[in-house]
Amino acid sequence: MHFHIITLFPKAFDSYLGESILKRAIEDKKIKVSFYNPRDFTKDKWKRIDRPPYAGGPGMVIQAEPVIKAIQRAKGLRSKVKIIFLTPSGKQFTNSYAASVAKKYKDVIIVSGRYEGIDARVKKVFKTDEVSIGPFVLTGGELPAQLIIDTISRHVPGVLGNLGSIEESRTASPDVYTRPESFKYKGKAYAVPKVLLSGNHAKIEEWKSKRKTDK
Ligand code: ADE
């Protein structure tokens, strides 16, 4: 899976992609993340890409052409790419959307906005999915883009390895326990639910399915 990120702030991705599962997924070439900065595609002498909105309004708008050129560079000659346009007014991002993108595409372009948004004509040039990560407004699309990379990557074969393989049919529970079986904190004992120590797989599955999360 190759993620192509359109962003003014590629460094914002370094720390998250440089740790743990995603770091390993990149090293193992299960996923690849490339960056395209609209600033590199402007003819402006000062590399300025934001301007006030027509007809007034708060803040600045990112100009269409540098973003279009950045997307075009990311797209290259590929015909089958998914373009995700991040906006708080988009369709709610879900696990099932992530799974279907992971299944159907090898290249995903994620467009991260900043300021008051990107000139709407970008969406006229390319067919995009307008996606929101939730009912709140962030200062930019960099955090949403990382969230989307993370969620889609979990569905890419080999990223989770054997440990948490998403294909596993066993039931996942949001409550998990490990050693010790019991400990005390401020005088109170905290024990692992007995059923999990019982070795009775039918009972354990029943217990888990009551707490099931859809992964
Ligand atoms: N940019 C700012 N807020 C956002 C959100 N909730 N979802 C996607 N992109 C955003």
Coordinates of C-alpha atoms and ligand atoms in Angstrom, one line a residue:
M1 CA 0.0 0.0 0.0
H2 CA 1.5 3.3 -1.0
F3 CA 0.1 6.4 0.7
H4 CA 0.8 9.7 -1.0
I5 CA 0.3 12.6 1.3
I6 CA -0.3 16.2 0.1
T7 CA 0.7 18.4 2.9
L8 CA 2.4 21.7 3.7
F9 CA 3.8 20.1 6.8
P10 CA 5.5 16.8 6.0
K11 CA 7.6 16.9 9.2
A12 CA 4.4 16.6 11.3
F13 CA 4.3 12.9 10.3
D14 CA 7.8 12.0 11.4
S15 CA 7.3 11.0 15.0
Y16 CA 4.2 8.9 14.5
L17 CA 5.4 7.0 11.4
G18 CA 8.8 6.6 13.1
E19 CA 7.5 4.4 15.9
S20 CA 6.2 0.9 16.5
I21 CA 4.0 -1.0 14.1
L22 CA 3.9 1.7 11.3
K23 CA 7.7 2.1 11.5
R24 CA 8.1 -1.7 11.0
A25 CA 5.5 -1.8 8.3
I26 CA 7.5 0.9 6.4
E27 CA 10.8 -0.9 7.0
D28 CA 9.3 -4.2 5.9
K29 CA 7.9 -2.5 2.8
K30 CA 4.3 -3.4 3.6
I31 CA 3.4 0.2 3.4
K32 CA 5.2 3.3 1.8
V33 CA 4.5 6.9 2.6
S34 CA 5.5 9.7 0.2
F35 CA 5.0 13.4 0.6
Y36 CA 4.2 16.2 -1.9
N37 CA 4.3 19.7 -0.7
P38 CA 2.1 22.2 -2.6
R39 CA 4.7 24.9 -1.8
D40 CA 7.0 23.0 -4.2
F41 CA 4.5 23.5 -7.0
T42 CA 3.9 27.2 -6.9
K43 CA 5.4 29.8 -9.3
D44 CA 5.2 32.4 -6.5
K45 CA 8.7 33.8 -5.8
W46 CA 8.0 33.6 -2.0
K47 CA 6.4 30.2 -2.3
R48 CA 3.2 31.6 -1.0
I49 CA 0.2 29.4 -1.5
D50 CA -2.5 31.0 0.7
R51 CA -4.7 33.9 -0.3
P52 CA -7.8 35.6 1.2
P53 CA -11.2 34.0 0.2
Y54 CA -13.2 35.6 -2.6
A55 CA -16.3 37.4 -1.2
G56 CA -14.7 37.7 2.2
G57 CA -14.7 35.3 5.2
P58 CA -12.2 34.4 7.9
G59 CA -8.7 33.2 7.4
M60 CA -6.8 32.2 4.2
V61 CA -7.6 29.7 1.5
I62 CA -5.0 27.4 -0.1
Q63 CA -4.8 28.0 -3.8
A64 CA -6.0 25.3 -6.2
E65 CA -3.2 25.1 -8.7
P66 CA -0.3 24.1 -6.4
V67 CA -2.5 21.4 -4.9
I68 CA -3.7 20.1 -8.3
K69 CA -0.1 19.9 -9.4
A70 CA 1.0 18.1 -6.2
I71 CA -1.9 15.6 -6.7
Q72 CA -1.0 15.1 -10.3
R73 CA 2.6 14.4 -9.3
A74 CA 1.4 11.8 -6.8
K75 CA -1.0 10.2 -9.3
G76 CA 1.6 9.9 -12.0
L77 CA 0.4 7.6 -14.7
R78 CA -1.6 5.5 -12.4
S79 CA -5.2 5.1 -13.4
K80 CA -6.5 3.4 -10.2
V81 CA -6.0 5.6 -7.2
K82 CA -8.2 6.6 -4.3
I83 CA -8.1 10.3 -3.5
I84 CA -9.2 11.2 0.0
F85 CA -9.9 14.9 0.6
L86 CA -9.9 15.7 4.3
T87 CA -12.5 18.1 5.6
P88 CA -14.5 18.4 8.8
S89 CA -17.6 18.5 6.6
G90 CA -16.9 15.2 4.9
K91 CA -18.4 11.7 5.3
Q92 CA -17.5 10.0 8.6
F93 CA -14.4 7.8 8.3
T94 CA -15.1 4.3 9.5
N95 CA -13.3 0.9 9.8
S96 CA -15.3 -0.6 7.0
Y97 CA -14.3 2.3 4.7
A98 CA -10.7 1.7 5.7
A99 CA -11.0 -2.0 5.0
S100 CA -12.6 -1.5 1.6
V101 CA -9.9 1.0 0.5
A102 CA -7.2 -1.4 1.7
K103 CA -8.8 -4.2 -0.3
K104 CA -9.4 -2.3 -3.5
Y105 CA -6.4 0.1 -3.9
K106 CA -2.6 0.0 -4.0
D107 CA -2.3 3.8 -4.1
V108 CA -4.1 6.2 -1.8
I109 CA -3.7 10.0 -2.1
I110 CA -4.6 11.9 1.1
V111 CA -5.0 15.7 0.8
S112 CA -4.5 17.5 4.1
G113 CA -5.9 21.0 4.3
R114 CA -4.8 23.9 6.5
Y115 CA -6.1 27.4 7.2
E116 CA -9.8 27.8 6.2
G117 CA -9.6 25.1 3.5
I118 CA -8.4 24.4 -0.1
D119 CA -9.9 26.2 -3.1
A120 CA -13.0 24.0 -4.0
R121 CA -11.9 23.7 -7.7
V122 CA -9.5 21.0 -6.7
K123 CA -12.5 18.7 -6.2
K124 CA -13.7 19.5 -9.7
V125 CA -10.5 18.4 -11.3
F126 CA -10.2 15.1 -9.4
K127 CA -12.8 12.7 -8.2
T128 CA -12.3 12.6 -4.5
D129 CA -13.9 11.1 -1.4
E130 CA -14.5 14.0 1.1
V131 CA -13.8 12.4 4.5
S132 CA -14.0 13.6 8.1
I133 CA -12.4 11.8 11.0
G134 CA -15.1 13.0 13.4
P135 CA -17.5 15.7 14.5
F136 CA -14.8 18.2 15.6
V137 CA -12.6 20.7 13.8
L138 CA -8.8 20.4 14.0
T139 CA -6.3 23.0 12.9
G140 CA -5.3 20.9 9.9
G141 CA -5.5 17.6 8.1
E142 CA -2.1 16.2 9.2
L143 CA -3.5 14.4 12.3
P144 CA -6.5 13.1 10.3
A145 CA -4.1 11.9 7.6
Q146 CA -2.0 9.9 10.1
L147 CA -5.2 8.4 11.6
I148 CA -6.3 7.3 8.2
I149 CA -2.8 5.8 7.3
D150 CA -2.9 3.9 10.7
T151 CA -6.4 2.6 10.2
I152 CA -6.0 1.5 6.6
S153 CA -2.6 0.0 7.3
R154 CA -4.1 -2.4 9.9
H155 CA -6.0 -3.9 7.1
V156 CA -2.9 -4.4 4.9
P157 CA -1.8 -8.1 5.0
G158 CA 1.4 -8.5 7.1
V159 CA 1.2 -5.1 8.9
L160 CA -0.1 -6.5 12.2
G161 CA 1.9 -9.8 11.8
N162 CA 0.7 -12.9 13.6
L163 CA 0.0 -11.3 16.9
G164 CA -3.0 -9.3 16.0
S165 CA -3.9 -10.5 12.6
I166 CA -7.1 -8.9 11.6
E167 CA -8.1 -11.9 9.5
E168 CA -8.3 -14.0 12.7
S169 CA -11.7 -15.2 13.3
R170 CA -11.4 -15.3 17.1
T171 CA -13.4 -12.8 18.9
A172 CA -11.6 -9.7 20.1
S173 CA -12.6 -8.1 23.4
P174 CA -11.9 -4.5 24.4
D175 CA -11.0 -5.8 27.9
V176 CA -7.8 -7.8 28.0
Y177 CA -5.7 -9.1 30.9
T178 CA -2.2 -10.4 31.5
R179 CA 0.0 -11.4 34.4
P180 CA -0.3 -11.3 37.3
E181 CA -3.6 -13.1 38.0
S182 CA -4.2 -10.7 40.9
F183 CA -2.6 -7.6 42.4
K184 CA -3.4 -5.2 45.2
Y185 CA -3.7 -1.4 44.8
K186 CA -4.5 0.7 47.9
G187 CA -5.6 -2.3 49.8
K188 CA -8.1 -3.6 47.2
A189 CA -7.5 -6.8 45.1
Y190 CA -7.8 -6.7 41.4
A191 CA -8.2 -10.2 39.8
V192 CA -8.5 -11.4 36.3
P193 CA -12.1 -12.6 35.5
K194 CA -12.2 -16.3 36.4
V195 CA -13.6 -17.4 33.1
L196 CA -10.4 -16.4 31.3
L197 CA -8.4 -18.8 33.5
S198 CA -10.9 -21.7 33.1
G199 CA -9.5 -23.2 29.9
N200 CA -13.2 -23.6 28.8
H201 CA -13.0 -22.1 25.3
A202 CA -16.7 -22.1 24.7
K203 CA -17.3 -20.1 27.9
I204 CA -14.4 -17.8 27.0
E205 CA -15.8 -17.1 23.6
E206 CA -19.2 -16.4 25.1
W207 CA -17.6 -14.0 27.6
K208 CA -15.7 -12.2 24.9
S209 CA -18.6 -11.9 22.5
K210 CA -20.5 -10.0 25.1
R211 CA -17.8 -7.4 25.0
K212 CA -17.0 -7.6 21.3
T213 CA -15.5 -4.7 19.3
D214 CA -15.7 -4.7 15.5
K215 CA -12.1 -4.7 14.4
Ligands
ADE1 N1 -9.5 18.9 9.2 C1 -9.9 19.6 10.3 N2 -10.7 18.9 11.0 C2 -10.9 17.7 10.4 C3 -11.7 16.6 10.6 N3 -12.5 16.5 11.7 N4 -11.7 15.6 9.7 C4 -10.9 15.7 8.6 N5 -10.2 16.7 8.3 C5 -10.2 17.7 9.2

